[in-house]
């Protein structure tokens, strides 16, 4: 009963300190603990912008306080929930630099992957089913690195399983982009570039449908270059992997036979 009354007292005081106003809240002389309590309440209630205002004030006024690491983590989460991905990533990088041994590093890396992946996605294009495979892929590459690092460094993390699933989608996204580039070179008769691009696809994204399609471009490029033996090998490689995929429900790595 005493704990409940104490909680009500904190809420009442917080209401007076942070009452609704159109102007910027005044945090001057507000104790750190009360600020932290208010920030937690706003986060729990889904008031993201208010929680960010309180947390930013705490981060500025109490950088070495007892709540400093949790404040940084809460800010990362709040920035992510507000869809402000650039500042989310900047905050994550800062947190990792300042707190490399924090027990939540795996979650932080996971959230950086999600933020990069979100920036690669364009919801409006998704609604209208626009093919985005030829768009800038730098955020997809960054997310791919984040999730790979998470899985390699923290294999027992509760976030690694979801990261593995996301890697599949990202790998297909990146392979489709490389296929578009190979097709671009093929249309312009840059056949050596086609071969080099598909070879790289086989190294990095061997277990994707885009790479299988790329092998046909490689074969045609070899024909155009007069390299018929290599073209025959490309055809054999394509057929071997078509047979392999058709024999199982799960994709397997390509059989590199060159």
Coordinates of N, CA and C in Angstrom, one line a residue:
X1 N 0.8 -1.2 0.0 CA 0.0 0.0 0.0 C 0.9 1.2 0.0
X2 N 1.9 1.2 0.8 CA 2.8 2.4 0.9 C 3.5 2.6 -0.5
X3 N 3.9 1.5 -1.1 CA 4.6 1.6 -2.4 C 3.6 2.2 -3.5
X4 N 2.4 1.8 -3.4 CA 1.4 2.4 -4.3 C 1.2 3.9 -4.1
X5 N 1.1 4.3 -2.8 CA 1.0 5.7 -2.5 C 2.2 6.5 -3.0
X6 N 3.4 5.9 -2.8 CA 4.6 6.5 -3.3 C 4.6 6.7 -4.8
X7 N 4.1 5.7 -5.5 CA 4.0 5.8 -6.9 C 3.0 6.9 -7.4
X8 N 1.9 7.0 -6.7 CA 1.0 8.1 -7.0 C 1.6 9.5 -6.7
X9 N 2.4 9.5 -5.7 CA 3.0 10.8 -5.3 C 4.0 11.2 -6.4
X10 N 4.8 10.2 -6.9 CA 5.7 10.5 -8.0 C 5.0 11.0 -9.3
X11 N 3.9 10.3 -9.6 CA 3.1 10.7 -10.8 C 2.5 12.1 -10.6
X12 N 2.0 12.4 -9.4 CA 1.4 13.7 -9.2 C 2.5 14.8 -9.3
X13 N 3.7 14.6 -8.7 CA 4.8 15.6 -8.8 C 5.2 15.7 -10.3
X14 N 5.3 14.6 -11.0 CA 5.7 14.6 -12.4 C 4.6 15.4 -13.2
X15 N 3.4 15.2 -12.9 CA 2.3 16.0 -13.6 C 2.5 17.5 -13.5
X16 N 2.9 17.9 -12.2 CA 3.1 19.3 -12.0 C 4.3 19.8 -12.8
X17 N 5.4 19.0 -12.8 CA 6.6 19.4 -13.4 C 6.5 19.4 -14.9
X18 N 5.8 18.4 -15.5 CA 5.7 18.2 -16.9 C 4.3 18.4 -17.4
X19 N 3.5 19.3 -16.9 CA 2.2 19.4 -17.3 C 2.1 19.8 -18.8
X20 N 0.9 19.6 -19.4 CA 0.7 19.9 -20.8 C 0.9 21.3 -21.0
X21 N 1.7 21.6 -22.0 CA 2.0 23.0 -22.4 C 2.5 23.0 -23.8
X22 N 2.2 24.1 -24.5 CA 2.6 24.2 -25.9 C 4.1 24.6 -26.0
X23 N 4.7 25.1 -24.9 CA 6.1 25.5 -24.9 C 6.9 24.4 -24.5
X24 N 8.2 24.6 -24.7 CA 9.2 23.5 -24.4 C 9.2 23.3 -22.9
X25 N 9.1 22.0 -22.4 CA 9.1 21.8 -21.0 C 10.3 22.3 -20.3
X26 N 10.2 22.8 -19.1 CA 11.3 23.3 -18.3 C 11.8 22.3 -17.3
X27 N 13.0 21.8 -17.6 CA 13.6 20.7 -16.8 C 14.6 21.2 -15.7
X28 N 14.7 22.5 -15.6 CA 15.7 23.1 -14.7 C 15.4 22.7 -13.3
X29 N 16.4 22.2 -12.6 CA 16.3 21.9 -11.2 C 15.4 20.6 -10.9
X30 N 15.1 19.9 -11.9 CA 14.3 18.7 -11.7 C 15.3 17.6 -11.4
X31 N 15.1 16.8 -10.3 CA 16.1 15.8 -9.9 C 16.2 14.7 -11.0
X32 N 17.3 14.1 -11.1 CA 17.6 13.1 -12.2 C 16.6 11.9 -12.0
X33 N 16.4 11.5 -10.8 CA 15.5 10.3 -10.7 C 14.1 10.6 -11.2
X34 N 13.6 11.8 -10.9 CA 12.2 12.2 -11.4 C 12.2 12.3 -12.9
X35 N 13.3 12.8 -13.5 CA 13.3 12.8 -15.0 C 13.3 11.4 -15.5
X36 N 14.0 10.5 -14.9 CA 14.1 9.2 -15.4 C 12.7 8.5 -15.2
X37 N 12.1 8.7 -14.1 CA 10.7 8.1 -13.9 C 9.8 8.6 -15.0
X38 N 9.8 9.9 -15.3 CA 8.9 10.5 -16.3 C 9.2 9.9 -17.6
X39 N 10.5 9.8 -18.0 CA 10.8 9.3 -19.3 C 10.3 7.8 -19.5
X40 N 10.4 7.0 -18.4 CA 9.9 5.7 -18.5 C 8.4 5.6 -18.6
X41 N 7.7 6.5 -17.9 CA 6.3 6.5 -18.0 C 5.8 6.9 -19.5
X42 N 6.5 7.9 -20.0 CA 6.1 8.4 -21.4 C 6.4 7.3 -22.4
X43 N 7.5 6.6 -22.2 CA 7.8 5.5 -23.2 C 6.7 4.4 -23.1
X44 N 6.4 4.0 -21.8 CA 5.4 3.0 -21.6 C 4.0 3.4 -22.2
X45 N 3.7 4.6 -22.1 CA 2.4 5.1 -22.6 C 2.5 5.4 -24.1
X46 N 3.6 5.2 -24.8 CA 3.7 5.5 -26.2 C 3.8 6.9 -26.6
X47 N 4.2 7.8 -25.6 CA 4.4 9.2 -25.9 C 5.8 9.4 -26.3
X48 N 6.2 9.0 -27.5 CA 7.6 8.9 -27.9 C 8.3 10.3 -27.9
X49 N 7.6 11.3 -28.5 CA 8.2 12.6 -28.6 C 8.5 13.2 -27.2
X50 N 7.6 13.1 -26.3 CA 7.8 13.6 -24.9 C 8.9 12.8 -24.2
X51 N 9.0 11.5 -24.4 CA 10.0 10.7 -23.8 C 11.4 11.1 -24.4
X52 N 11.5 11.4 -25.6 CA 12.7 11.8 -26.3 C 13.2 13.2 -25.6
X53 N 12.2 14.1 -25.4 CA 12.6 15.4 -24.9 C 13.2 15.2 -23.5
X54 N 12.6 14.4 -22.7 CA 13.1 14.1 -21.3 C 14.4 13.4 -21.3
X55 N 14.5 12.4 -22.2 CA 15.8 11.6 -22.2 C 16.9 12.4 -22.8
X56 N 16.7 13.3 -23.8 CA 17.7 14.1 -24.3 C 18.2 15.1 -23.2
X57 N 17.3 15.6 -22.4 CA 17.7 16.5 -21.3 C 18.6 15.7 -20.3
X58 N 18.2 14.5 -20.0 CA 19.0 13.7 -19.1 C 20.4 13.4 -19.6
X59 N 20.4 13.1 -20.9 CA 21.7 12.7 -21.6 C 22.6 13.9 -21.5
X60 N 22.0 15.1 -21.6 CA 22.8 16.3 -21.6 C 23.2 16.8 -20.2
X61 N 22.3 16.7 -19.3 CA 22.6 17.2 -18.0 C 23.2 16.2 -17.0
X62 N 23.0 14.9 -17.3 CA 23.6 13.9 -16.4 C 24.3 12.8 -17.2
X63 N 25.4 13.2 -17.9 CA 26.1 12.2 -18.8 C 26.8 11.1 -18.1
X64 N 27.1 11.3 -16.8 CA 27.8 10.2 -16.0 C 26.9 9.8 -14.8
X65 N 25.6 10.0 -14.9 CA 24.8 9.7 -13.8 C 24.5 8.2 -13.7
X66 N 23.8 7.7 -12.7 CA 23.6 6.2 -12.6 C 22.6 5.7 -13.6
X67 N 21.9 6.6 -14.3 CA 20.9 6.1 -15.3 C 21.5 6.3 -16.7
X68 N 22.7 6.8 -16.9 CA 23.2 7.3 -18.2 C 23.2 6.2 -19.3
X69 N 23.6 5.0 -19.0 CA 23.5 3.9 -20.0 C 22.1 3.6 -20.4
X70 N 21.2 3.5 -19.4 CA 19.8 3.2 -19.7 C 19.2 4.3 -20.5
X71 N 19.5 5.5 -20.2 CA 19.0 6.7 -20.9 C 19.4 6.6 -22.4
X72 N 20.7 6.2 -22.6 CA 21.1 6.1 -24.0 C 20.4 5.0 -24.7
X73 N 20.2 3.9 -24.0 CA 19.4 2.8 -24.6 C 18.0 3.2 -24.9
X74 N 17.4 3.9 -24.0 CA 16.0 4.3 -24.2 C 15.9 5.3 -25.3
X75 N 16.9 6.2 -25.4 CA 16.9 7.1 -26.6 C 17.0 6.4 -27.9
X76 N 17.8 5.4 -28.0 CA 18.0 4.6 -29.2 C 16.6 4.0 -29.6
X77 N 15.9 3.4 -28.6 CA 14.6 2.8 -28.8 C 13.6 3.9 -29.3
X78 N 13.6 5.0 -28.6 CA 12.6 6.0 -28.9 C 12.9 6.6 -30.3
X79 N 14.1 6.8 -30.6 CA 14.4 7.3 -32.0 C 14.0 6.3 -33.0
X80 N 14.2 5.1 -32.7 CA 13.8 4.0 -33.7 C 12.3 4.0 -33.8
X81 N 11.5 4.1 -32.7 CA 10.1 4.1 -32.8 C 9.5 5.3 -33.5
X82 N 10.3 6.4 -33.5 CA 9.8 7.6 -34.2 C 10.2 7.6 -35.6
X83 N 10.8 6.5 -36.1 CA 11.2 6.4 -37.5 C 12.4 7.3 -37.9
X84 N 13.1 7.8 -36.9 CA 14.2 8.7 -37.2 C 15.5 7.8 -37.2
X85 N 15.7 7.1 -38.4 CA 16.7 6.1 -38.5 C 18.1 6.6 -38.5
X86 N 18.4 7.7 -39.2 CA 19.8 8.3 -39.1 C 20.3 8.6 -37.7
X87 N 19.4 9.2 -36.9 CA 19.8 9.5 -35.5 C 19.9 8.3 -34.7
X88 N 19.0 7.3 -35.0 CA 19.1 6.0 -34.3 C 20.4 5.4 -34.5
X89 N 20.9 5.3 -35.7 CA 22.2 4.7 -36.0 C 23.3 5.5 -35.4
X90 N 23.3 6.8 -35.5 CA 24.3 7.7 -34.8 C 24.4 7.4 -33.3
X91 N 23.2 7.3 -32.7 CA 23.1 7.0 -31.3 C 23.7 5.6 -30.9
X92 N 23.4 4.7 -31.8 CA 23.9 3.3 -31.6 C 25.4 3.3 -31.7
X93 N 26.0 3.9 -32.7 CA 27.4 4.0 -32.8 C 28.1 4.6 -31.6
X94 N 27.5 5.7 -31.2 CA 28.0 6.4 -30.0 C 27.9 5.5 -28.8
X95 N 26.8 4.8 -28.6 CA 26.7 3.9 -27.4 C 27.7 2.8 -27.5
X96 N 27.9 2.2 -28.6 CA 28.9 1.1 -28.7 C 30.3 1.6 -28.4
X97 N 30.6 2.8 -28.9 CA 31.9 3.4 -28.6 C 32.1 3.6 -27.1
X98 N 31.1 4.1 -26.4 CA 31.2 4.5 -25.0 C 31.0 3.3 -24.1
X99 N 30.2 2.3 -24.5 CA 29.9 1.2 -23.7 C 30.1 -0.2 -24.4
X100 N 31.3 -0.5 -24.8 CA 31.6 -1.7 -25.6 C 31.3 -3.0 -24.9
X101 N 31.3 -3.0 -23.6 CA 31.0 -4.2 -22.8 C 29.6 -4.3 -22.2
X102 N 28.7 -3.4 -22.6 CA 27.4 -3.4 -22.1 C 26.7 -4.7 -22.5
X103 N 25.9 -5.3 -21.6 CA 25.2 -6.5 -21.8 C 24.1 -6.5 -22.9
X104 N 23.8 -5.3 -23.3 CA 22.7 -5.1 -24.4 C 23.3 -4.8 -25.8
X105 N 24.6 -5.0 -25.9 CA 25.2 -4.7 -27.2 C 24.6 -5.5 -28.4
X106 N 24.2 -6.7 -28.1 CA 23.6 -7.5 -29.2 C 22.3 -6.9 -29.6
X107 N 21.5 -6.4 -28.7 CA 20.2 -5.8 -29.0 C 20.5 -4.5 -29.8
X108 N 21.5 -3.7 -29.4 CA 21.9 -2.5 -30.1 C 22.3 -2.8 -31.6
X109 N 23.1 -3.8 -31.8 CA 23.5 -4.1 -33.1 C 22.3 -4.6 -33.9
X110 N 21.4 -5.4 -33.3 CA 20.2 -5.8 -34.0 C 19.4 -4.6 -34.4
X111 N 19.2 -3.6 -33.6 CA 18.4 -2.5 -33.9 C 19.1 -1.6 -35.0
X112 N 20.4 -1.6 -35.0 CA 21.1 -0.9 -36.1 C 20.8 -1.6 -37.5
X113 N 20.8 -3.0 -37.4 CA 20.4 -3.7 -38.6 C 19.0 -3.4 -39.1
X114 N 18.1 -3.3 -38.1 CA 16.7 -3.0 -38.4 C 16.6 -1.6 -39.0
X115 N 17.3 -0.7 -38.5 CA 17.3 0.7 -38.9 C 17.8 0.8 -40.3
X116 N 18.9 0.2 -40.6 CA 19.5 0.2 -42.0 C 18.5 -0.5 -43.0
X117 N 17.9 -1.6 -42.5 CA 17.0 -2.3 -43.4 C 15.8 -1.4 -43.7
X118 N 15.3 -0.7 -42.7 CA 14.1 0.2 -42.8 C 14.4 1.3 -43.8
X119 N 15.7 1.8 -43.8 CA 16.0 2.9 -44.7 C 16.1 2.3 -46.2
X120 N 16.4 1.1 -46.3 CA 16.5 0.5 -47.6 C 15.1 0.3 -48.2
X121 N 14.1 0.2 -47.3 CA 12.7 -0.1 -47.8 C 12.0 1.2 -48.0
X122 N 11.2 1.3 -49.1 CA 10.4 2.4 -49.3 C 8.9 1.9 -49.3
X123 N 8.2 2.2 -48.3 CA 6.8 1.7 -48.1 C 5.9 2.0 -49.3
X124 N 6.0 3.3 -49.8 CA 5.1 3.7 -50.9 C 5.4 2.8 -52.1
X125 N 6.6 2.5 -52.4 CA 6.9 1.7 -53.5 C 6.4 0.3 -53.3
X126 N 6.5 -0.2 -52.0 CA 6.0 -1.5 -51.7 C 4.5 -1.6 -51.9
X127 N 3.8 -0.6 -51.5 CA 2.3 -0.6 -51.7 C 2.0 -0.8 -53.2
X128 N 2.7 -0.1 -54.1 CA 2.4 -0.1 -55.5 C 3.2 -1.2 -56.2
X129 N 3.8 -2.1 -55.5 CA 4.5 -3.2 -56.0 C 5.6 -2.8 -57.0
X130 N 6.3 -1.8 -56.7 CA 7.4 -1.3 -57.6 C 8.7 -2.1 -57.3
X131 N 9.3 -2.6 -58.4 CA 10.5 -3.3 -58.2 C 11.7 -2.4 -57.9
X132 N 12.2 -2.6 -56.7 CA 13.3 -1.7 -56.2 C 14.7 -2.3 -56.3
X133 N 14.8 -3.4 -57.1 CA 16.1 -4.1 -57.1 C 17.2 -3.3 -57.7
X134 N 16.9 -2.2 -58.5 CA 17.9 -1.5 -59.1 C 18.2 -0.1 -58.4
X135 N 17.6 0.0 -57.2 CA 17.8 1.3 -56.5 C 19.1 1.1 -55.6
X136 N 19.5 2.3 -55.0 CA 20.7 2.3 -54.2 C 20.6 1.2 -53.1
X137 N 21.7 0.5 -53.0 CA 21.6 -0.7 -52.1 C 22.6 -0.5 -50.9
X138 N 23.1 0.7 -50.6 CA 24.0 0.9 -49.5 C 23.5 0.5 -48.2
X139 N 22.2 0.9 -47.9 CA 21.6 0.5 -46.6 C 21.4 -1.0 -46.5
X140 N 21.1 -1.7 -47.6 CA 20.9 -3.1 -47.5 C 22.3 -3.8 -47.2
X141 N 23.3 -3.2 -47.8 CA 24.7 -3.8 -47.5 C 25.0 -3.6 -46.0
X142 N 24.7 -2.4 -45.5 CA 25.0 -2.1 -44.1 C 24.2 -3.0 -43.2
X143 N 22.9 -3.2 -43.5 CA 22.1 -4.1 -42.7 C 22.6 -5.6 -42.8
X144 N 23.0 -6.0 -43.9 CA 23.6 -7.3 -44.1 C 24.8 -7.5 -43.2
X145 N 25.6 -6.5 -43.2 CA 26.8 -6.6 -42.3 C 26.5 -6.6 -40.8
X146 N 25.5 -5.8 -40.5 CA 25.0 -5.8 -39.1 C 24.5 -7.1 -38.6
X147 N 23.7 -7.7 -39.4 CA 23.1 -9.0 -39.0 C 24.1 -10.1 -39.0
X148 N 25.0 -10.1 -40.0 CA 26.1 -11.1 -40.0 C 27.0 -11.0 -38.8
X149 N 27.3 -9.7 -38.5 CA 28.2 -9.5 -37.3 C 27.5 -10.0 -36.0
X150 N 26.2 -9.7 -35.9 CA 25.4 -10.1 -34.7 C 25.5 -11.6 -34.6
X151 N 25.2 -12.3 -35.7 CA 25.2 -13.8 -35.6 C 26.5 -14.4 -35.3
X152 N 27.6 -13.8 -35.9 CA 28.9 -14.3 -35.7 C 29.4 -14.0 -34.3
X153 N 29.1 -12.8 -33.8 CA 29.7 -12.4 -32.5 C 28.8 -12.8 -31.3
X154 N 27.5 -13.0 -31.6 CA 26.6 -13.3 -30.5 C 25.6 -14.4 -30.9
X155 N 26.1 -15.6 -31.2 CA 25.3 -16.7 -31.8 C 24.2 -17.1 -30.8
X156 N 24.3 -16.9 -29.6 CA 23.3 -17.3 -28.6 C 22.3 -16.2 -28.3
X157 N 22.5 -15.0 -28.9 CA 21.6 -13.9 -28.7 C 20.2 -14.3 -29.1
X158 N 19.2 -13.8 -28.3 CA 17.8 -14.0 -28.7 C 17.4 -13.3 -30.0
X159 N 18.2 -12.4 -30.5 CA 17.9 -11.7 -31.7 C 18.6 -12.3 -33.0
X160 N 19.4 -13.3 -32.7 CA 20.2 -13.9 -33.9 C 19.2 -14.7 -34.8
X161 N 18.2 -15.4 -34.2 CA 17.3 -16.2 -35.1 C 16.6 -15.3 -36.1
X162 N 16.1 -14.1 -35.6 CA 15.4 -13.2 -36.5 C 16.4 -12.6 -37.5
X163 N 17.6 -12.4 -37.0 CA 18.6 -11.8 -37.9 C 18.9 -12.8 -39.1
X164 N 18.9 -14.1 -38.8 CA 19.2 -15.1 -39.9 C 18.1 -15.0 -40.9
X165 N 16.8 -14.9 -40.5 CA 15.7 -14.8 -41.4 C 15.8 -13.5 -42.3
X166 N 16.2 -12.4 -41.7 CA 16.3 -11.2 -42.4 C 17.5 -11.2 -43.4
X167 N 18.5 -12.0 -43.1 CA 19.7 -12.1 -44.0 C 19.2 -12.8 -45.3
X168 N 18.3 -13.7 -45.2 CA 17.8 -14.3 -46.5 C 17.2 -13.3 -47.4
X169 N 16.3 -12.4 -46.9 CA 15.7 -11.4 -47.7 C 16.7 -10.4 -48.2
X170 N 17.7 -10.1 -47.3 CA 18.7 -9.1 -47.8 C 19.6 -9.7 -48.8
X171 N 19.9 -11.0 -48.7 CA 20.8 -11.6 -49.7 C 20.1 -11.6 -51.1
X172 N 18.8 -11.9 -51.1 CA 18.1 -11.9 -52.3 C 18.0 -10.4 -52.9
X173 N 17.8 -9.5 -52.0 CA 17.8 -8.1 -52.4 C 19.1 -7.7 -53.1
X174 N 20.2 -8.0 -52.5 CA 21.5 -7.7 -53.0 C 21.9 -8.4 -54.3
X175 N 21.5 -9.7 -54.3 CA 21.7 -10.5 -55.5 C 20.9 -9.9 -56.7
X176 N 19.7 -9.5 -56.5 CA 18.9 -8.9 -57.5 C 19.4 -7.6 -58.0
X177 N 20.0 -6.9 -57.1 CA 20.7 -5.6 -57.6 C 21.9 -6.0 -58.5
X178 N 22.7 -6.9 -58.1 CA 23.8 -7.3 -58.9 C 23.4 -7.9 -60.3
X179 N 22.3 -8.6 -60.3 CA 21.7 -9.1 -61.5 C 21.3 -8.0 -62.5
X180 N 20.7 -6.9 -61.9 CA 20.3 -5.8 -62.7 C 21.6 -5.1 -63.3
X181 N 22.7 -5.0 -62.6 CA 23.9 -4.5 -63.1 C 24.4 -5.3 -64.2
X182 N 24.4 -6.6 -64.0 CA 24.9 -7.6 -65.1 C 24.0 -7.4 -66.3
X183 N 22.7 -7.3 -66.2 CA 21.8 -7.1 -67.3 C 22.1 -5.8 -68.0
X184 N 22.4 -4.8 -67.3 CA 22.8 -3.5 -67.8 C 24.0 -3.6 -68.7
X185 N 25.1 -4.3 -68.2 CA 26.3 -4.5 -69.0 C 26.0 -5.4 -70.2
X186 N 25.1 -6.4 -70.1 CA 24.8 -7.3 -71.2 C 24.1 -6.5 -72.3
X187 N 23.2 -5.6 -72.0 CA 22.5 -4.8 -73.0 C 23.5 -3.9 -73.7
X188 N 24.6 -3.5 -73.1 CA 25.5 -2.6 -73.8 C 26.7 -3.3 -74.4
X189 N 26.7 -4.7 -74.3 CA 27.8 -5.4 -74.9 C 29.0 -5.5 -74.1
X190 N 29.0 -5.1 -72.9 CA 30.2 -5.2 -72.0 C 30.3 -6.6 -71.4
X191 N 30.7 -7.5 -72.2 CA 30.6 -8.9 -71.8 C 31.6 -9.3 -70.8
X192 N 32.8 -8.8 -70.8 CA 33.7 -9.1 -69.7 C 33.2 -8.6 -68.4
X193 N 32.5 -7.5 -68.4 CA 31.9 -7.0 -67.1 C 30.8 -7.9 -66.6
X194 N 30.1 -8.5 -67.6 CA 29.0 -9.4 -67.2 C 29.6 -10.6 -66.5
X195 N 30.7 -11.2 -67.1 CA 31.3 -12.3 -66.5 C 31.9 -12.0 -65.1
X196 N 32.5 -10.9 -65.0 CA 33.1 -10.5 -63.7 C 32.0 -10.3 -62.6
X197 N 30.9 -9.7 -63.1 CA 29.8 -9.5 -62.1 C 29.1 -10.8 -61.7
X198 N 28.8 -11.7 -62.6 CA 28.2 -12.9 -62.2 C 29.2 -13.8 -61.4
X199 N 30.4 -13.8 -61.7 CA 31.4 -14.5 -60.9 C 31.4 -14.0 -59.5
X200 N 31.3 -12.7 -59.3 CA 31.2 -12.2 -57.9 C 29.9 -12.6 -57.3
X201 N 28.8 -12.7 -58.0 CA 27.5 -13.1 -57.5 C 27.6 -14.6 -57.0
X202 N 28.3 -15.4 -57.7 CA 28.5 -16.8 -57.3 C 29.3 -16.9 -56.0
X203 N 30.2 -16.0 -55.8 CA 31.0 -16.0 -54.6 C 30.2 -15.5 -53.4
X204 N 29.4 -14.5 -53.6 CA 28.7 -13.8 -52.5 C 27.3 -14.3 -52.2
X205 N 26.6 -14.6 -53.3 CA 25.1 -14.9 -53.2 C 24.8 -16.2 -54.0
X206 N 25.5 -17.2 -53.8 CA 25.4 -18.4 -54.6 C 24.0 -19.1 -54.5
X207 N 23.4 -19.0 -53.3 CA 22.1 -19.7 -53.1 C 20.9 -18.8 -53.4
X208 N 20.9 -18.1 -54.5 CA 19.8 -17.2 -54.8 C 19.4 -17.4 -56.2
X209 N 18.1 -17.2 -56.4 CA 17.5 -17.3 -57.8 C 18.2 -16.3 -58.8
X210 N 18.5 -15.1 -58.3 CA 19.1 -14.1 -59.1 C 20.4 -14.6 -59.7
X211 N 21.2 -15.3 -58.9 CA 22.5 -15.8 -59.3 C 22.3 -16.9 -60.4
X212 N 21.3 -17.8 -60.2 CA 21.0 -18.8 -61.2 C 20.7 -18.1 -62.5
X213 N 19.9 -17.1 -62.5 CA 19.6 -16.4 -63.7 C 20.8 -15.7 -64.3
X214 N 21.7 -15.3 -63.4 CA 22.9 -14.6 -63.9 C 23.9 -15.6 -64.6
X215 N 23.8 -16.9 -64.3 CA 24.7 -17.8 -65.0 C 24.3 -17.9 -66.5
X216 N 23.0 -17.7 -66.8 CA 22.7 -17.7 -68.2 C 23.3 -16.4 -68.9
X217 N 23.3 -15.3 -68.2 CA 24.0 -14.1 -68.8 C 25.5 -14.4 -69.0
X218 N 26.1 -15.1 -68.0 CA 27.5 -15.4 -68.1 C 27.7 -16.3 -69.4
X219 N 26.9 -17.3 -69.5 CA 27.0 -18.2 -70.7 C 26.9 -17.4 -72.0
X220 N 25.9 -16.6 -72.1 CA 25.8 -15.8 -73.3 C 27.0 -14.8 -73.6
X221 N 27.5 -14.3 -72.5 CA 28.6 -13.4 -72.6 C 29.9 -14.2 -73.1
X222 N 30.1 -15.4 -72.6 CA 31.2 -16.2 -73.1 C 31.0 -16.5 -74.6
X223 N 29.8 -16.8 -75.0 CA 29.5 -17.0 -76.4 C 29.9 -15.8 -77.3
X224 N 29.5 -14.6 -76.8 CA 29.8 -13.4 -77.5 C 31.3 -13.1 -77.6
X225 N 32.0 -13.6 -76.6 CA 33.4 -13.3 -76.5 C 34.2 -14.4 -77.3
X226 N 33.5 -15.4 -77.8 CA 34.1 -16.5 -78.5 C 34.7 -17.5 -77.6
X227 N 34.4 -17.5 -76.3 CA 35.0 -18.5 -75.4 C 34.0 -19.6 -75.2
X228 N 33.9 -20.5 -76.1 CA 32.9 -21.5 -76.2 C 33.0 -22.6 -75.1
X229 N 34.3 -22.9 -74.8 CA 34.5 -23.9 -73.7 C 34.0 -23.4 -72.4
X230 N 34.2 -22.1 -72.1 CA 33.7 -21.5 -70.8 C 32.2 -21.4 -70.9
X231 N 31.6 -21.2 -72.1 CA 30.2 -21.1 -72.2 C 29.6 -22.5 -71.9
X232 N 30.2 -23.5 -72.3 CA 29.7 -24.9 -72.1 C 29.8 -25.2 -70.6
X233 N 30.8 -24.7 -69.9 CA 30.9 -25.0 -68.5 C 29.8 -24.2 -67.7
X234 N 29.5 -23.0 -68.2 CA 28.5 -22.2 -67.6 C 27.1 -22.9 -67.7
X235 N 26.9 -23.5 -68.9 CA 25.7 -24.2 -69.1 C 25.6 -25.4 -68.2
X236 N 26.7 -26.2 -68.1 CA 26.7 -27.3 -67.2 C 26.4 -26.9 -65.7
X237 N 27.0 -25.8 -65.3 CA 26.8 -25.3 -64.0 C 25.4 -24.9 -63.8
X238 N 24.8 -24.3 -64.7 CA 23.4 -23.9 -64.6 C 22.5 -25.1 -64.5
X239 N 22.7 -26.1 -65.4 CA 21.9 -27.3 -65.3 C 22.1 -28.1 -64.0
X240 N 23.3 -28.1 -63.5 CA 23.6 -28.9 -62.3 C 22.8 -28.3 -61.1
X241 N 22.8 -27.0 -61.1 CA 22.1 -26.4 -60.0 C 20.6 -26.3 -60.1
X242 N 20.1 -26.3 -61.4 CA 18.7 -26.4 -61.6 C 18.2 -27.8 -61.1
X243 N 19.0 -28.8 -61.4 CA 18.6 -30.2 -60.9 C 18.7 -30.3 -59.4
X244 N 19.7 -29.6 -58.8 CA 19.9 -29.6 -57.4 C 18.7 -29.0 -56.7
X245 N 18.3 -27.8 -57.2 CA 17.1 -27.1 -56.6 C 15.8 -27.9 -56.7
X246 N 15.6 -28.5 -57.9 CA 14.4 -29.2 -58.1 C 14.3 -30.5 -57.3
X247 N 15.4 -30.9 -56.7 CA 15.4 -32.2 -56.0 C 15.2 -32.0 -54.5
X248 N 15.0 -30.7 -54.1 CA 14.8 -30.4 -52.6 C 14.0 -29.1 -52.5
X249 N 13.3 -29.0 -51.4 CA 12.5 -27.8 -51.2 C 13.4 -26.6 -50.7
X250 N 14.6 -26.9 -50.2 CA 15.5 -25.9 -49.7 C 16.6 -25.6 -50.7
X251 N 17.0 -24.4 -50.9 CA 18.1 -24.0 -51.8 C 19.4 -24.5 -51.1
X252 N 20.3 -24.9 -52.0 CA 21.6 -25.2 -51.5 C 22.7 -24.4 -52.3
X253 N 23.9 -24.4 -51.8 CA 24.9 -23.7 -52.5 C 25.2 -24.2 -53.9
X254 N 25.6 -23.3 -54.8 CA 25.9 -23.7 -56.1 C 27.2 -24.6 -56.1
X255 N 27.2 -25.5 -57.2 CA 28.4 -26.3 -57.3 C 29.4 -25.6 -58.3
X256 N 30.4 -25.0 -57.7 CA 31.3 -24.2 -58.6 C 32.2 -25.2 -59.2
X257 N 32.1 -25.4 -60.6 CA 32.8 -26.4 -61.3 C 33.8 -25.8 -62.3
X258 N 34.0 -24.5 -62.3 CA 34.9 -24.0 -63.3 C 36.3 -24.3 -62.8

